[in-house]
PDB file of N, CA and C in Angstrom:
ATOM      1  N   UNK A   1      -0.079 -16.095   1.620  1.00 87.00           N
ATOM      2  CA  UNK A   1       1.244 -15.641   1.238  1.00 87.00           C
ATOM      3  C   UNK A   1       1.172 -14.428   0.314  1.00 87.00           C
ATOM      4  N   UNK A   2       0.199 -14.403  -0.597  1.00 92.00           N
ATOM      5  CA  UNK A   2       0.071 -13.245  -1.492  1.00 92.00           C
ATOM      6  C   UNK A   2      -0.418 -12.021  -0.731  1.00 92.00           C
ATOM      7  N   UNK A   3      -1.255 -12.241   0.253  1.00 89.00           N
ATOM      8  CA  UNK A   3      -1.709 -11.124   1.090  1.00 89.00           C
ATOM      9  C   UNK A   3      -0.514 -10.523   1.819  1.00 89.00           C
ATOM     10  N   UNK A   4       0.348 -11.372   2.322  1.00 89.00           N
ATOM     11  CA  UNK A   4       1.550 -10.910   3.023  1.00 89.00           C
ATOM     12  C   UNK A   4       2.459 -10.136   2.065  1.00 89.00           C
ATOM     13  N   UNK A   5       2.595 -10.585   0.830  1.00 93.00           N
ATOM     14  CA  UNK A   5       3.405  -9.877  -0.166  1.00 93.00           C
ATOM     15  C   UNK A   5       2.833  -8.490  -0.443  1.00 93.00           C
ATOM     16  N   UNK A   6       1.508  -8.414  -0.577  1.00 93.00           N
ATOM     17  CA  UNK A   6       0.866  -7.124  -0.808  1.00 93.00           C
ATOM     18  C   UNK A   6       1.084  -6.210   0.383  1.00 93.00           C
ATOM     19  N   UNK A   7       0.933  -6.731   1.581  1.00 89.00           N
ATOM     20  CA  UNK A   7       1.155  -5.970   2.803  1.00 89.00           C
ATOM     21  C   UNK A   7       2.564  -5.374   2.798  1.00 89.00           C
ATOM     22  N   UNK A   8       3.562  -6.166   2.451  1.00 89.00           N
ATOM     23  CA  UNK A   8       4.947  -5.683   2.400  1.00 89.00           C
ATOM     24  C   UNK A   8       5.130  -4.631   1.302  1.00 89.00           C
ATOM     25  N   UNK A   9       4.484  -4.810   0.165  1.00 93.00           N
ATOM     26  CA  UNK A   9       4.567  -3.824  -0.917  1.00 93.00           C
ATOM     27  C   UNK A   9       4.008  -2.478  -0.459  1.00 93.00           C
ATOM     28  N   UNK A  10       2.885  -2.501   0.244  1.00 90.00           N
ATOM     29  CA  UNK A  10       2.271  -1.269   0.736  1.00 90.00           C
ATOM     30  C   UNK A  10       3.198  -0.581   1.727  1.00 90.00           C
ATOM     31  N   UNK A  11       3.732  -1.334   2.674  1.00 86.00           N
ATOM     32  CA  UNK A  11       4.648  -0.753   3.662  1.00 86.00           C
ATOM     33  C   UNK A  11       5.864  -0.128   2.985  1.00 86.00           C
ATOM     34  N   UNK A  12       6.431  -0.800   2.017  1.00 86.00           N
ATOM     35  CA  UNK A  12       7.614  -0.283   1.330  1.00 86.00           C
ATOM     36  C   UNK A  12       7.284   0.988   0.546  1.00 86.00           C
ATOM     37  N   UNK A  13       6.127   1.019  -0.093  1.00 88.00           N
ATOM     38  CA  UNK A  13       5.731   2.213  -0.845  1.00 88.00           C
ATOM     39  C   UNK A  13       5.576   3.413   0.091  1.00 88.00           C
ATOM     40  N   UNK A  14       4.974   3.197   1.252  1.00 85.00           N
ATOM     41  CA  UNK A  14       4.805   4.292   2.211  1.00 85.00           C
ATOM     42  C   UNK A  14       6.167   4.753   2.726  1.00 85.00           C
ATOM     43  N   UNK A  15       7.069   3.837   2.975  1.00 80.00           N
ATOM     44  CA  UNK A  15       8.418   4.221   3.413  1.00 80.00           C
ATOM     45  C   UNK A  15       9.083   5.153   2.398  1.00 80.00           C
ATOM     46  N   UNK A  16       8.870   4.888   1.120  1.00 82.00           N
ATOM     47  CA  UNK A  16       9.466   5.727   0.071  1.00 82.00           C
ATOM     48  C   UNK A  16       8.850   7.122   0.031  1.00 82.00           C
ATOM     49  N   UNK A  17       7.622   7.253   0.505  1.00 81.00           N
ATOM     50  CA  UNK A  17       6.923   8.540   0.432  1.00 81.00           C
ATOM     51  C   UNK A  17       7.319   9.515   1.536  1.00 81.00           C
ATOM     52  N   UNK A  18       7.918   9.025   2.624  1.00 75.00           N
ATOM     53  CA  UNK A  18       8.212   9.874   3.774  1.00 75.00           C
ATOM     54  C   UNK A  18       9.705  10.032   4.001  1.00 75.00           C
ATOM     55  N   UNK A  19      10.054  11.144   4.625  1.00 69.00           N
ATOM     56  CA  UNK A  19      11.417  11.406   5.068  1.00 69.00           C
ATOM     57  C   UNK A  19      11.563  10.795   6.456  1.00 69.00           C
ATOM     58  N   UNK A  20      12.352   9.748   6.564  1.00 62.00           N
ATOM     59  CA  UNK A  20      12.495   9.033   7.834  1.00 62.00           C
ATOM     60  C   UNK A  20      12.973   9.911   8.982  1.00 62.00           C
ATOM     61  N   UNK A  21      13.746  10.930   8.717  1.00 63.00           N
ATOM     62  CA  UNK A  21      14.327  11.725   9.787  1.00 63.00           C
ATOM     63  C   UNK A  21      13.276  12.485  10.608  1.00 63.00           C
ATOM     64  N   UNK A  22      12.080  12.665  10.054  1.00 65.00           N
ATOM     65  CA  UNK A  22      11.050  13.445  10.739  1.00 65.00           C
ATOM     66  C   UNK A  22      10.017  12.598  11.474  1.00 65.00           C
ATOM     67  N   UNK A  23       9.965  11.303  11.223  1.00 65.00           N
ATOM     68  CA  UNK A  23       8.882  10.494  11.758  1.00 65.00           C
ATOM     69  C   UNK A  23       9.385   9.177  12.342  1.00 65.00           C
ATOM     70  N   UNK A  24       8.583   8.622  13.245  1.00 65.00           N
ATOM     71  CA  UNK A  24       8.872   7.300  13.793  1.00 65.00           C
ATOM     72  C   UNK A  24       8.551   6.270  12.725  1.00 65.00           C
ATOM     73  N   UNK A  25       9.459   5.360  12.491  1.00 62.00           N
ATOM     74  CA  UNK A  25       9.229   4.330  11.481  1.00 62.00           C
ATOM     75  C   UNK A  25       8.134   3.361  11.910  1.00 62.00           C
ATOM     76  N   UNK A  26       7.353   2.865  10.970  1.00 63.00           N
ATOM     77  CA  UNK A  26       6.261   1.942  11.310  1.00 63.00           C
ATOM     78  C   UNK A  26       6.713   0.711  12.077  1.00 63.00           C
ATOM     79  N   UNK A  27       7.896   0.184  11.794  1.00 68.00           N
ATOM     80  CA  UNK A  27       8.345  -1.034  12.465  1.00 68.00           C
ATOM     81  C   UNK A  27       8.547  -0.833  13.962  1.00 68.00           C
ATOM     82  N   UNK A  28       8.684   0.405  14.385  1.00 68.00           N
ATOM     83  CA  UNK A  28       8.907   0.677  15.795  1.00 68.00           C
ATOM     84  C   UNK A  28       7.617   0.730  16.607  1.00 68.00           C
ATOM     85  N   UNK A  29       6.486   1.022  15.978  1.00 66.00           N
ATOM     86  CA  UNK A  29       5.233   1.099  16.730  1.00 66.00           C
ATOM     87  C   UNK A  29       4.028   0.601  15.960  1.00 66.00           C
ATOM     88  N   UNK A  30       4.096   0.545  14.664  1.00 72.00           N
ATOM     89  CA  UNK A  30       2.956   0.079  13.864  1.00 72.00           C
ATOM     90  C   UNK A  30       3.357  -1.166  13.084  1.00 72.00           C
ATOM     91  N   UNK A  31       3.931  -2.118  13.791  1.00 76.00           N
ATOM     92  CA  UNK A  31       4.464  -3.296  13.103  1.00 76.00           C
ATOM     93  C   UNK A  31       3.388  -4.125  12.399  1.00 76.00           C
ATOM     94  N   UNK A  32       2.145  -3.982  12.795  1.00 78.00           N
ATOM     95  CA  UNK A  32       1.066  -4.743  12.159  1.00 78.00           C
ATOM     96  C   UNK A  32       0.292  -3.929  11.132  1.00 78.00           C
ATOM     97  N   UNK A  33       0.755  -2.725  10.831  1.00 80.00           N
ATOM     98  CA  UNK A  33       0.076  -1.887   9.846  1.00 80.00           C
ATOM     99  C   UNK A  33       0.446  -2.351   8.449  1.00 80.00           C
ATOM    100  N   UNK A  34      -0.426  -2.354   7.469  1.00 84.00           N
ATOM    101  CA  UNK A  34      -1.858  -2.045   7.569  1.00 84.00           C
ATOM    102  C   UNK A  34      -2.639  -3.223   8.126  1.00 84.00           C
ATOM    103  N   UNK A  35      -3.564  -2.921   9.014  1.00 79.00           N
ATOM    104  CA  UNK A  35      -4.355  -3.971   9.641  1.00 79.00           C
ATOM    105  C   UNK A  35      -5.387  -4.548   8.688  1.00 79.00           C
ATOM    106  N   UNK A  36      -5.837  -3.736   7.753  1.00 80.00           N
ATOM    107  CA  UNK A  36      -6.759  -4.257   6.741  1.00 80.00           C
ATOM    108  C   UNK A  36      -6.456  -3.598   5.408  1.00 80.00           C
ATOM    109  N   UNK A  37      -6.986  -4.184   4.369  1.00 86.00           N
ATOM    110  CA  UNK A  37      -6.738  -3.707   3.005  1.00 86.00           C
ATOM    111  C   UNK A  37      -8.031  -3.269   2.342  1.00 86.00           C
ATOM    112  N   UNK A  38      -8.994  -2.792   3.147  1.00 87.00           N
ATOM    113  CA  UNK A  38     -10.333  -2.545   2.618  1.00 87.00           C
ATOM    114  C   UNK A  38     -10.559  -1.165   2.027  1.00 87.00           C
ATOM    115  N   UNK A  39      -9.751  -0.181   2.346  1.00 89.00           N
ATOM    116  CA  UNK A  39      -9.994   1.175   1.854  1.00 89.00           C
ATOM    117  C   UNK A  39      -9.256   1.364   0.526  1.00 89.00           C
ATOM    118  N   UNK A  40      -9.852   0.890  -0.554  1.00 94.00           N
ATOM    119  CA  UNK A  40      -9.174   0.919  -1.848  1.00 94.00           C
ATOM    120  C   UNK A  40     -10.140   1.267  -2.964  1.00 94.00           C
ATOM    121  N   UNK A  41      -9.590   1.641  -4.122  1.00 95.00           N
ATOM    122  CA  UNK A  41     -10.366   1.801  -5.339  1.00 95.00           C
ATOM    123  C   UNK A  41      -9.533   1.304  -6.509  1.00 95.00           C
ATOM    124  N   UNK A  42     -10.225   0.984  -7.572  1.00 94.00           N
ATOM    125  CA  UNK A  42      -9.607   0.364  -8.738  1.00 94.00           C
ATOM    126  C   UNK A  42      -9.946   1.186  -9.972  1.00 94.00           C
ATOM    127  N   UNK A  43      -8.973   1.336 -10.865  1.00 93.00           N
ATOM    128  CA  UNK A  43      -9.239   1.895 -12.185  1.00 93.00           C
ATOM    129  C   UNK A  43      -8.373   1.159 -13.206  1.00 93.00           C
ATOM    130  N   UNK A  44      -8.380   1.632 -14.445  1.00 92.00           N
ATOM    131  CA  UNK A  44      -7.636   0.902 -15.471  1.00 92.00           C
ATOM    132  C   UNK A  44      -6.118   1.014 -15.295  1.00 92.00           C
ATOM    133  N   UNK A  45      -5.651   1.871 -14.383  1.00 94.00           N
ATOM    134  CA  UNK A  45      -4.217   2.014 -14.125  1.00 94.00           C
ATOM    135  C   UNK A  45      -3.723   1.123 -12.995  1.00 94.00           C
ATOM    136  N   UNK A  46      -4.634   0.625 -12.168  1.00 95.00           N
ATOM    137  CA  UNK A  46      -4.225  -0.233 -11.063  1.00 95.00           C
ATOM    138  C   UNK A  46      -5.131  -0.106  -9.860  1.00 95.00           C
ATOM    139  N   UNK A  47      -4.563  -0.378  -8.693  1.00 96.00           N
ATOM    140  CA  UNK A  47      -5.305  -0.346  -7.438  1.00 96.00           C
ATOM    141  C   UNK A  47      -4.657   0.688  -6.526  1.00 96.00           C
ATOM    142  N   UNK A  48      -5.506   1.438  -5.800  1.00 97.00           N
ATOM    143  CA  UNK A  48      -5.062   2.479  -4.881  1.00 97.00           C
ATOM    144  C   UNK A  48      -5.595   2.145  -3.495  1.00 97.00           C
ATOM    145  N   UNK A  49      -4.773   2.363  -2.480  1.00 94.00           N
ATOM    146  CA  UNK A  49      -5.206   2.258  -1.093  1.00 94.00           C
ATOM    147  C   UNK A  49      -4.987   3.605  -0.444  1.00 94.00           C
ATOM    148  N   UNK A  50      -5.911   4.000   0.418  1.00 92.00           N
ATOM    149  CA  UNK A  50      -5.802   5.279   1.102  1.00 92.00           C
ATOM    150  C   UNK A  50      -5.810   5.041   2.604  1.00 92.00           C
ATOM    151  N   UNK A  51      -4.882   5.700   3.302  1.00 88.00           N
ATOM    152  CA  UNK A  51      -4.757   5.583   4.747  1.00 88.00           C
ATOM    153  C   UNK A  51      -4.591   6.963   5.351  1.00 88.00           C
ATOM    154  N   UNK A  52      -4.952   7.081   6.616  1.00 86.00           N
ATOM    155  CA  UNK A  52      -4.661   8.286   7.375  1.00 86.00           C
ATOM    156  C   UNK A  52      -3.196   8.208   7.780  1.00 86.00           C
ATOM    157  N   UNK A  53      -2.436   9.263   7.523  1.00 80.00           N
ATOM    158  CA  UNK A  53      -0.990   9.241   7.758  1.00 80.00           C
ATOM    159  C   UNK A  53      -0.635   8.933   9.207  1.00 80.00           C
ATOM    160  N   UNK A  54      -1.467   9.356  10.155  1.00 80.00           N
ATOM    161  CA  UNK A  54      -1.208   9.072  11.558  1.00 80.00           C
ATOM    162  C   UNK A  54      -1.236   7.595  11.895  1.00 80.00           C
ATOM    163  N   UNK A  55      -1.883   6.777  11.065  1.00 79.00           N
ATOM    164  CA  UNK A  55      -1.859   5.329  11.255  1.00 79.00           C
ATOM    165  C   UNK A  55      -0.484   4.770  10.956  1.00 79.00           C
ATOM    166  N   UNK A  56       0.250   5.472  10.122  1.00 77.00           N
ATOM    167  CA  UNK A  56       1.514   4.978   9.612  1.00 77.00           C
ATOM    168  C   UNK A  56       2.693   5.568  10.383  1.00 77.00           C
ATOM    169  N   UNK A  57       2.709   6.875  10.524  1.00 75.00           N
ATOM    170  CA  UNK A  57       3.812   7.561  11.181  1.00 75.00           C
ATOM    171  C   UNK A  57       3.286   8.468  12.284  1.00 75.00           C
ATOM    172  N   UNK A  58       3.882   8.359  13.468  1.00 73.00           N
ATOM    173  CA  UNK A  58       3.486   9.217  14.581  1.00 73.00           C
ATOM    174  C   UNK A  58       3.723  10.676  14.208  1.00 73.00           C
ATOM    175  N   UNK A  59       2.740  11.510  14.475  1.00 73.00           N
ATOM    176  CA  UNK A  59       2.879  12.936  14.213  1.00 73.00           C
ATOM    177  C   UNK A  59       2.499  13.371  12.819  1.00 73.00           C
ATOM    178  N   UNK A  60       2.083  12.465  11.979  1.00 76.00           N
ATOM    179  CA  UNK A  60       1.694  12.821  10.604  1.00 76.00           C
ATOM    180  C   UNK A  60       0.204  13.141  10.541  1.00 76.00           C
ATOM    181  N   UNK A  61      -0.146  13.999   9.610  1.00 78.00           N
ATOM    182  CA  UNK A  61      -1.542  14.309   9.332  1.00 78.00           C
ATOM    183  C   UNK A  61      -1.766  14.182   7.835  1.00 78.00           C
ATOM    184  N   UNK A  62      -3.033  14.071   7.458  1.00 81.00           N
ATOM    185  CA  UNK A  62      -3.363  13.976   6.048  1.00 81.00           C
ATOM    186  C   UNK A  62      -3.493  12.542   5.584  1.00 81.00           C
ATOM    187  N   UNK A  63      -3.623  12.399   4.296  1.00 86.00           N
ATOM    188  CA  UNK A  63      -3.840  11.093   3.691  1.00 86.00           C
ATOM    189  C   UNK A  63      -2.575  10.562   3.023  1.00 86.00           C
ATOM    190  N   UNK A  64      -2.433   9.259   3.051  1.00 87.00           N
ATOM    191  CA  UNK A  64      -1.369   8.572   2.327  1.00 87.00           C
ATOM    192  C   UNK A  64      -2.065   7.719   1.281  1.00 87.00           C
ATOM    193  N   UNK A  65      -1.675   7.878   0.032  1.00 92.00           N
ATOM    194  CA  UNK A  65      -2.252   7.071  -1.039  1.00 92.00           C
ATOM    195  C   UNK A  65      -1.150   6.187  -1.618  1.00 92.00           C
ATOM    196  N   UNK A  66      -1.438   4.910  -1.681  1.00 94.00           N
ATOM    197  CA  UNK A  66      -0.515   3.926  -2.244  1.00 94.00           C
ATOM    198  C   UNK A  66      -1.125   3.439  -3.547  1.00 94.00           C
ATOM    199  N   UNK A  67      -0.336   3.425  -4.604  1.00 96.00           N
ATOM    200  CA  UNK A  67      -0.828   2.969  -5.911  1.00 96.00           C
ATOM    201  C   UNK A  67       0.114   1.914  -6.469  1.00 96.00           C
ATOM    202  N   UNK A  68      -0.484   0.836  -6.990  1.00 97.00           N
ATOM    203  CA  UNK A  68       0.276  -0.182  -7.715  1.00 97.00           C
ATOM    204  C   UNK A  68      -0.395  -0.407  -9.053  1.00 97.00           C
ATOM    205  N   UNK A  69       0.409  -0.373 -10.084  1.00 96.00           N
ATOM    206  CA  UNK A  69      -0.114  -0.642 -11.426  1.00 96.00           C
ATOM    207  C   UNK A  69      -0.467  -2.123 -11.533  1.00 96.00           C
ATOM    208  N   UNK A  70      -1.226  -2.445 -12.567  1.00 95.00           N
ATOM    209  CA  UNK A  70      -1.573  -3.844 -12.798  1.00 95.00           C
ATOM    210  C   UNK A  70      -0.322  -4.680 -13.037  1.00 95.00           C
ATOM    211  N   UNK A  71       0.660  -4.110 -13.681  1.00 94.00           N
ATOM    212  CA  UNK A  71       1.916  -4.841 -13.914  1.00 94.00           C
ATOM    213  C   UNK A  71       2.624  -5.133 -12.593  1.00 94.00           C
ATOM    214  N   UNK A  72       2.635  -4.180 -11.677  1.00 96.00           N
ATOM    215  CA  UNK A  72       3.253  -4.406 -10.378  1.00 96.00           C
ATOM    216  C   UNK A  72       2.507  -5.480  -9.593  1.00 96.00           C
ATOM    217  N   UNK A  73       1.196  -5.542  -9.774  1.00 96.00           N
ATOM    218  CA  UNK A  73       0.371  -6.510  -9.054  1.00 96.00           C
ATOM    219  C   UNK A  73       0.318  -7.881  -9.714  1.00 96.00           C
ATOM    220  N   UNK A  74       0.786  -7.987 -10.937  1.00 95.00           N
ATOM    221  CA  UNK A  74       0.680  -9.235 -11.692  1.00 95.00           C
ATOM    222  C   UNK A  74       1.122 -10.473 -10.903  1.00 95.00           C
ATOM    223  N   UNK A  75       2.255 -10.441 -10.167  1.00 95.00           N
ATOM    224  CA  UNK A  75       2.659 -11.651  -9.430  1.00 95.00           C
ATOM    225  C   UNK A  75       1.663 -12.076  -8.352  1.00 95.00           C
ATOM    226  N   UNK A  76       0.788 -11.176  -7.950  1.00 95.00           N
ATOM    227  CA  UNK A  76      -0.176 -11.480  -6.899  1.00 95.00           C
ATOM    228  C   UNK A  76      -1.539 -11.895  -7.436  1.00 95.00           C
ATOM    229  N   UNK A  77      -1.739 -11.745  -8.725  1.00 94.00           N
ATOM    230  CA  UNK A  77      -3.046 -12.016  -9.335  1.00 94.00           C
ATOM    231  C   UNK A  77      -3.143 -13.447  -9.835  1.00 94.00           C
ATOM    232  N   UNK A  78      -4.370 -13.921  -9.928  1.00 93.00           N
ATOM    233  CA  UNK A  78      -4.592 -15.264 -10.484  1.00 93.00           C
ATOM    234  C   UNK A  78      -4.114 -15.301 -11.933  1.00 93.00           C
ATOM    235  N   UNK A  79      -3.709 -16.466 -12.373  1.00 92.00           N
ATOM    236  CA  UNK A  79      -3.201 -16.634 -13.742  1.00 92.00           C
ATOM    237  C   UNK A  79      -4.250 -16.284 -14.773  1.00 92.00           C
ATOM    238  N   UNK A  80      -5.522 -16.466 -14.484  1.00 95.00           N
ATOM    239  CA  UNK A  80      -6.583 -16.188 -15.454  1.00 95.00           C
ATOM    240  C   UNK A  80      -7.126 -14.754 -15.349  1.00 95.00           C
ATOM    241  N   UNK A  81      -6.490 -13.909 -14.527  1.00 92.00           N
ATOM    242  CA  UNK A  81      -6.928 -12.518 -14.403  1.00 92.00           C
ATOM    243  C   UNK A  81      -6.704 -11.779 -15.722  1.00 92.00           C
ATOM    244  N   UNK A  82      -7.721 -11.088 -16.196  1.00 91.00           N
ATOM    245  CA  UNK A  82      -7.618 -10.321 -17.444  1.00 91.00           C
ATOM    246  C   UNK A  82      -7.225  -8.901 -17.082  1.00 91.00           C
ATOM    247  N   UNK A  83      -6.072  -8.475 -17.554  1.00 88.00           N
ATOM    248  CA  UNK A  83      -5.571  -7.148 -17.253  1.00 88.00           C
ATOM    249  C   UNK A  83      -6.457  -6.089 -17.926  1.00 88.00           C
ATOM    250  N   UNK A  84      -6.827  -5.042 -17.185  1.00 87.00           N
ATOM    251  CA  UNK A  84      -7.629  -3.957 -17.778  1.00 87.00           C
ATOM    252  C   UNK A  84      -6.863  -3.246 -18.881  1.00 87.00           C
ATOM    253  N   UNK A  85      -7.587  -2.728 -19.833  1.00 78.00           N
ATOM    254  CA  UNK A  85      -6.992  -1.949 -20.910  1.00 78.00           C
ATOM    255  C   UNK A  85      -7.581  -0.559 -20.877  1.00 78.00           C
ATOM    256  N   UNK A  86      -6.933   0.351 -21.546  1.00 68.00           N
ATOM    257  CA  UNK A  86      -7.404   1.740 -21.582  1.00 68.00           C
ATOM    258  C   UNK A  86      -8.582   1.911 -22.468  1.00 68.00           C
TER     259      UNK A  86
END
C-alpha cells in the first residue's frame, strides 16, 4: 500500500511539471508508469527519482526529476526512521 502511495505521488508530481495541452497524459498510454522505483538518489533534503521524459509523455525528450522532501515522505516511512539533518 505504501508503494502504491509513492507511485501516485510520483505520477502527480510529474503531472504538475508538464503542460497537459502539449502531451498525451500518462493515464492514456502509460497507466502502469513508473514500472520501477530503482533510479533514485538520496540526500539530506529527501529522495529524487529520475526518468526519461519519453517514458512519461509521448513526444517528450530529456529527463524528468521528481523530488520529495523527508517531510513529504514521512507518512510512507517506518515509525523508527530517523530523519536526516543538515
